[in-house]
Amino acid sequence: MASLMKARTIVAGNWKMHTDLDEARKLMEALAGWSKAGRSDVQMIVAPPYPFLATAVDRASASAGTGRNSSIIIAAQNCHEEEQGAFTGEVSVRMLKSLGVDACIVGHSERRQYYGETDTIVGRKVALLLKHGLQPIYCCGERREEREDGRYRDVVSAQLHEALGALTPGEVAKVIVAYEPVWAIGTGLTATPEQAQEVHGFIRGELRLLAGEAASAIPILYGGSCKPENAAGIFAGSDINGGLIGGAALVADSFIELMRIAQQVKSSS
Ligand code: PEP
């Protein structure tokens, strides 16, 4: 029997290590101005660099209107897996919470590649975020050689089970998952709509093993060179609930256009 539960649609922007304070303010200003009018059922999430989180939280709460999804969720791009301690330069979940940050990206492939993050570490971050009531956005995805030799399903399955396997089904149901094939991130190469839907459907099945029927309502976002020119085809996938956007999130018009496309595609499906 088909489940009646449906995942909400989300467009999330990961600004990575881009912008200075002035640019971050302007970008937030443009997004908040658009969002305030409550034109969309699509949830906007914005993940600025750490130093600009407080500014982004202030701007988002000042502009939260009363229309449809007029509120912007502010996310961090990372957090530490320990509660607190002697970890110079790191940022804790409690710090993020005290700033009014509501969500956090974890397990991004750049964190895995450049900072040696494993799924064990990422799983601890997910658990800590849930403990403090923040929304984890868990990233997974295969590297190019793993796609080419056909191992991509095994890789993604292992990532999901290692990072989320120790959680209760109810906790898994609270996670947002982002499928981001590493070969498509920042490269201009995008998964075809068919490739993306195939993996998203597979991820939904794996999430069902971890969360039961509640998996139907877990948002699974696609990430990897997604932009207004290719988003409509990708967002149309039945298990694709929006996108995690890098480069195109740095230009207000492109990001807003992606919000519009997500709204159009999902309201016609
Ligand atoms: C990302 O880093 O999460 C991402 C999807 O980047 P881009 O859109 O630039 O490929």
CSV table of C-alpha atoms and ligand atoms in Angstrom, one decimal:
chain,number,residue,atom,x,y,z
A,1,MET,CA,0.0,0.0,0.0
A,2,ALA,CA,1.4,3.4,-0.9
A,3,SER,CA,2.2,5.6,2.1
A,4,LEU,CA,0.2,8.7,2.6
A,5,MET,CA,3.2,10.5,4.1
A,6,LYS,CA,5.0,12.8,1.8
A,7,ALA,CA,8.4,14.5,2.3
A,8,ARG,CA,8.3,18.3,2.2
A,9,THR,CA,10.2,20.0,-0.5
A,10,ILE,CA,13.4,21.9,0.4
A,11,VAL,CA,15.9,24.0,-1.4
A,12,ALA,CA,19.1,24.5,0.7
A,13,GLY,CA,22.0,26.7,-0.1
A,14,ASN,CA,25.6,25.9,1.0
A,15,TRP,CA,27.7,29.0,0.8
A,16,LYS,CA,30.9,27.0,1.7
A,17,MET,CA,33.9,29.3,2.3
A,18,HIS,CA,32.6,32.2,0.2
A,19,THR,CA,31.4,35.7,0.9
A,20,ASP,CA,32.6,38.4,3.3
A,21,LEU,CA,30.3,40.1,5.8
A,22,ASP,CA,29.0,42.7,3.3
A,23,GLU,CA,28.3,40.1,0.6
A,24,ALA,CA,26.7,37.8,3.1
A,25,ARG,CA,24.4,40.6,4.4
A,26,LYS,CA,23.4,41.5,0.8
A,27,LEU,CA,22.7,37.9,-0.2
A,28,MET,CA,20.6,37.3,3.0
A,29,GLU,CA,18.8,40.6,2.4
A,30,ALA,CA,17.8,39.5,-1.1
A,31,LEU,CA,16.7,36.0,0.0
A,32,ALA,CA,14.8,37.3,3.1
A,33,GLY,CA,13.1,40.0,1.0
A,34,TRP,CA,11.8,37.3,-1.5
A,35,SER,CA,10.9,34.8,1.2
A,36,LYS,CA,8.9,37.3,3.3
A,37,ALA,CA,6.2,37.5,0.7
A,38,GLY,CA,5.3,33.9,1.5
A,39,ARG,CA,5.1,32.9,-2.2
A,40,SER,CA,6.2,29.3,-1.8
A,41,ASP,CA,5.5,26.1,0.0
A,42,VAL,CA,9.1,25.1,-0.5
A,43,GLN,CA,11.3,25.4,2.6
A,44,MET,CA,14.4,27.6,2.1
A,45,ILE,CA,17.5,26.6,4.1
A,46,VAL,CA,20.6,28.8,4.0
A,47,ALA,CA,24.0,27.7,5.3
A,48,PRO,CA,26.4,30.7,5.5
A,49,PRO,CA,29.9,30.4,6.9
A,50,TYR,CA,30.2,30.3,10.7
A,51,PRO,CA,31.1,34.0,11.2
A,52,PHE,CA,27.9,35.2,9.5
A,53,LEU,CA,25.5,32.9,11.2
A,54,ALA,CA,24.3,35.4,13.8
A,55,THR,CA,23.7,38.0,11.1
A,56,ALA,CA,21.8,35.5,9.0
A,57,VAL,CA,19.7,34.4,12.0
A,58,ASP,CA,18.8,38.0,12.8
A,59,ARG,CA,17.9,38.8,9.2
A,60,ALA,CA,15.8,35.7,8.8
A,61,SER,CA,13.8,36.3,12.0
A,62,ALA,CA,13.3,40.0,11.2
A,63,SER,CA,11.8,39.1,7.9
A,64,ALA,CA,9.7,36.0,8.9
A,65,GLY,CA,6.3,36.9,7.5
A,66,THR,CA,3.0,35.1,8.0
A,67,GLY,CA,2.6,33.7,4.5
A,68,ARG,CA,3.3,30.2,3.3
A,69,ASN,CA,6.9,29.1,4.0
A,70,SER,CA,8.1,32.6,4.6
A,71,SER,CA,10.6,31.6,7.3
A,72,ILE,CA,14.2,30.8,6.3
A,73,ILE,CA,15.9,28.0,8.3
A,74,ILE,CA,19.5,28.9,9.0
A,75,ALA,CA,22.0,26.0,9.0
A,76,ALA,CA,25.7,25.7,9.8
A,77,GLN,CA,27.9,23.9,7.4
A,78,ASN,CA,29.5,21.7,10.1
A,79,CYS,CA,29.8,21.1,13.9
A,80,HIS,CA,32.0,19.2,16.2
A,81,GLU,CA,31.0,15.7,17.4
A,82,GLU,CA,31.9,16.4,21.1
A,83,GLU,CA,29.7,18.4,23.4
A,84,GLN,CA,32.6,20.8,24.3
A,85,GLY,CA,36.3,20.7,25.2
A,86,ALA,CA,39.8,21.5,24.2
A,87,PHE,CA,39.3,21.5,20.4
A,88,THR,CA,40.8,24.8,19.3
A,89,GLY,CA,39.1,26.4,16.4
A,90,GLU,CA,36.0,24.1,16.5
A,91,VAL,CA,32.4,24.9,16.9
A,92,SER,CA,30.0,23.0,19.1
A,93,VAL,CA,26.3,22.2,18.7
A,94,ARG,CA,25.5,24.2,21.8
A,95,MET,CA,27.2,27.2,20.4
A,96,LEU,CA,25.1,26.9,17.2
A,97,LYS,CA,21.9,26.5,19.2
A,98,SER,CA,22.6,29.5,21.4
A,99,LEU,CA,22.9,31.6,18.2
A,100,GLY,CA,19.5,30.5,17.0
A,101,VAL,CA,20.8,28.2,14.3
A,102,ASP,CA,18.2,25.4,13.6
A,103,ALA,CA,20.0,23.0,11.3
A,104,CYS,CA,23.5,21.8,10.3
A,105,ILE,CA,25.0,20.1,7.3
A,106,VAL,CA,27.1,17.1,8.2
A,107,GLY,CA,29.2,14.7,6.2
A,108,HIS,CA,29.7,16.9,3.2
A,109,SER,CA,32.1,15.3,0.8
A,110,GLU,CA,34.6,18.2,1.2
A,111,ARG,CA,34.7,17.5,5.0
A,112,ARG,CA,35.2,13.8,4.3
A,113,GLN,CA,37.9,14.5,1.6
A,114,TYR,CA,39.9,17.3,3.2
A,115,TYR,CA,39.3,16.7,6.9
A,116,GLY,CA,39.2,12.9,7.1
A,117,GLU,CA,35.6,12.7,8.4
A,118,THR,CA,34.4,9.1,8.6
A,119,ASP,CA,30.8,8.0,8.9
A,120,THR,CA,31.5,7.1,12.5
A,121,ILE,CA,32.3,10.7,13.2
A,122,VAL,CA,29.5,12.0,11.1
A,123,GLY,CA,27.1,9.6,12.9
A,124,ARG,CA,28.1,11.1,16.2
A,125,LYS,CA,27.5,14.6,14.9
A,126,VAL,CA,24.0,13.6,13.7
A,127,ALA,CA,23.2,12.1,17.2
A,128,LEU,CA,24.4,15.2,19.0
A,129,LEU,CA,22.4,17.5,16.7
A,130,LEU,CA,19.3,15.5,17.4
A,131,LYS,CA,20.0,15.5,21.1
A,132,HIS,CA,20.0,19.3,21.1
A,133,GLY,CA,17.0,19.6,18.8
A,134,LEU,CA,18.8,20.8,15.7
A,135,GLN,CA,18.0,19.4,12.2
A,136,PRO,CA,20.8,17.4,10.7
A,137,ILE,CA,21.3,17.5,6.9
A,138,TYR,CA,23.3,14.3,6.3
A,139,CYS,CA,25.3,14.2,3.0
A,140,CYS,CA,26.2,10.9,1.3
A,141,GLY,CA,27.4,10.1,-2.2
A,142,GLU,CA,29.9,8.1,-4.2
A,143,ARG,CA,33.2,9.2,-5.8
A,144,ARG,CA,33.8,9.0,-9.5
A,145,GLU,CA,35.6,5.7,-9.6
A,146,GLU,CA,32.9,4.1,-7.4
A,147,ARG,CA,30.3,5.3,-9.9
A,148,GLU,CA,32.3,4.0,-12.8
A,149,ASP,CA,32.9,0.6,-11.4
A,150,GLY,CA,29.2,0.2,-10.4
A,151,ARG,CA,29.7,0.2,-6.7
A,152,TYR,CA,27.7,3.4,-6.0
A,153,ARG,CA,24.8,1.6,-4.3
A,154,ASP,CA,27.0,-0.3,-2.0
A,155,VAL,CA,28.9,2.9,-1.1
A,156,VAL,CA,25.8,4.9,-0.3
A,157,SER,CA,24.2,2.0,1.6
A,158,ALA,CA,27.3,1.6,3.8
A,159,GLN,CA,27.4,5.4,4.4
A,160,LEU,CA,23.8,5.5,5.5
A,161,HIS,CA,24.0,2.4,7.7
A,162,GLU,CA,27.3,3.4,9.4
A,163,ALA,CA,26.2,7.0,10.1
A,164,LEU,CA,22.5,6.5,11.0
A,165,GLY,CA,22.4,2.8,12.0
A,166,ALA,CA,22.8,3.5,15.8
A,167,LEU,CA,19.8,5.9,15.8
A,168,THR,CA,16.3,4.8,16.7
A,169,PRO,CA,13.8,4.7,13.8
A,170,GLY,CA,12.2,7.9,15.3
A,171,GLU,CA,15.5,9.7,15.2
A,172,VAL,CA,16.3,8.6,11.6
A,173,ALA,CA,12.9,10.0,10.6
A,174,LYS,CA,14.1,13.5,11.7
A,175,VAL,CA,17.1,13.6,9.4
A,176,ILE,CA,17.2,15.3,6.0
A,177,VAL,CA,19.4,13.3,3.6
A,178,ALA,CA,21.3,14.9,0.7
A,179,TYR,CA,22.5,12.6,-2.1
A,180,GLU,CA,25.6,14.4,-3.5
A,181,PRO,CA,27.6,12.3,-6.0
A,182,VAL,CA,31.1,13.6,-5.4
A,183,TRP,CA,31.9,13.6,-9.2
A,184,ALA,CA,29.1,16.2,-9.7
A,185,ILE,CA,30.0,18.6,-6.9
A,186,GLY,CA,31.4,21.9,-8.2
A,187,THR,CA,32.4,20.1,-11.5
A,188,GLY,CA,29.6,21.2,-13.8
A,189,LEU,CA,28.8,17.5,-14.3
A,190,THR,CA,25.3,16.7,-13.1
A,191,ALA,CA,23.7,13.3,-12.6
A,192,THR,CA,21.0,12.8,-15.2
A,193,PRO,CA,17.4,12.9,-13.8
A,194,GLU,CA,17.3,9.1,-14.3
A,195,GLN,CA,20.6,8.5,-12.4
A,196,ALA,CA,19.5,10.8,-9.6
A,197,GLN,CA,16.1,9.2,-9.2
A,198,GLU,CA,17.5,5.7,-9.3
A,199,VAL,CA,19.8,6.5,-6.3
A,200,HIS,CA,17.2,8.5,-4.5
A,201,GLY,CA,14.7,5.6,-4.8
A,202,PHE,CA,17.5,3.2,-3.5
A,203,ILE,CA,18.2,5.6,-0.6
A,204,ARG,CA,14.5,5.7,0.3
A,205,GLY,CA,14.5,1.9,0.5
A,206,GLU,CA,17.6,1.9,2.8
A,207,LEU,CA,15.9,4.5,5.0
A,208,ARG,CA,12.9,2.3,5.2
A,209,LEU,CA,15.2,-0.4,6.8
A,210,LEU,CA,16.3,2.2,9.3
A,211,ALA,CA,13.1,4.3,9.9
A,212,GLY,CA,10.2,2.0,8.7
A,213,GLU,CA,7.3,3.6,7.0
A,214,ALA,CA,8.3,7.1,8.2
A,215,ALA,CA,11.0,7.0,5.5
A,216,SER,CA,8.4,8.1,3.0
A,217,ALA,CA,8.4,11.5,4.7
A,218,ILE,CA,12.2,12.0,5.0
A,219,PRO,CA,13.3,14.7,2.5
A,220,ILE,CA,16.1,13.4,0.2
A,221,LEU,CA,17.8,16.4,-1.6
A,222,TYR,CA,19.9,16.1,-4.7
A,223,GLY,CA,23.2,18.0,-4.8
A,224,GLY,CA,25.8,18.4,-7.5
A,225,SER,CA,26.0,21.2,-10.0
A,226,CYS,CA,22.3,21.8,-9.7
A,227,LYS,CA,21.3,25.1,-11.3
A,228,PRO,CA,18.2,26.7,-12.9
A,229,GLU,CA,19.1,25.2,-16.3
A,230,ASN,CA,18.9,21.6,-15.1
A,231,ALA,CA,16.8,21.6,-11.9
A,232,ALA,CA,13.4,21.0,-13.4
A,233,GLY,CA,14.3,17.5,-14.7
A,234,ILE,CA,16.0,16.5,-11.5
A,235,PHE,CA,13.4,17.9,-9.1
A,236,ALA,CA,10.7,15.9,-11.0
A,237,GLY,CA,12.0,12.6,-9.6
A,238,SER,CA,9.4,11.1,-7.3
A,239,ASP,CA,12.0,10.5,-4.6
A,240,ILE,CA,13.8,13.8,-5.1
A,241,ASN,CA,12.5,16.4,-2.6
A,242,GLY,CA,14.5,19.4,-3.7
A,243,GLY,CA,18.2,20.3,-3.7
A,244,LEU,CA,21.3,21.1,-1.8
A,245,ILE,CA,22.9,23.8,-3.9
A,246,GLY,CA,26.5,25.1,-3.8
A,247,GLY,CA,27.6,27.5,-6.6
A,248,ALA,CA,24.1,28.6,-7.7
A,249,ALA,CA,23.3,29.5,-4.0
A,250,LEU,CA,25.7,32.4,-4.1
A,251,VAL,CA,23.7,34.4,-6.6
A,252,ALA,CA,20.3,35.5,-5.1
A,253,ASP,CA,18.5,35.3,-8.5
A,254,SER,CA,19.7,31.8,-9.3
A,255,PHE,CA,18.8,30.5,-5.8
A,256,ILE,CA,15.3,32.2,-5.9
A,257,GLU,CA,14.8,30.7,-9.4
A,258,LEU,CA,15.6,27.3,-8.0
A,259,MET,CA,13.0,27.9,-5.3
A,260,ARG,CA,10.4,28.8,-8.0
A,261,ILE,CA,11.3,25.7,-10.1
A,262,ALA,CA,11.0,23.4,-7.0
A,263,GLN,CA,7.6,24.9,-6.3
A,264,GLN,CA,6.4,24.5,-9.9
A,265,VAL,CA,7.6,21.0,-10.3
A,266,LYS,CA,6.2,19.8,-7.0
A,267,SER,CA,2.8,21.5,-7.3
A,268,SER,CA,2.3,19.8,-10.7
A,269,SER,CA,3.3,16.3,-9.5
B,1,PEP,C1,27.6,21.2,-2.6
B,1,PEP,O1,28.7,21.5,-2.3
B,1,PEP,O2,26.8,20.8,-1.7
B,1,PEP,C2,27.1,21.4,-4.0
B,1,PEP,C3,26.1,20.7,-4.4
B,1,PEP,O3,27.9,22.2,-4.8
B,1,PEP,P1,27.6,22.6,-6.3
B,1,PEP,O4,26.2,22.9,-6.4
B,1,PEP,O5,28.5,23.8,-6.5
B,1,PEP,O6,28.0,21.4,-7.1
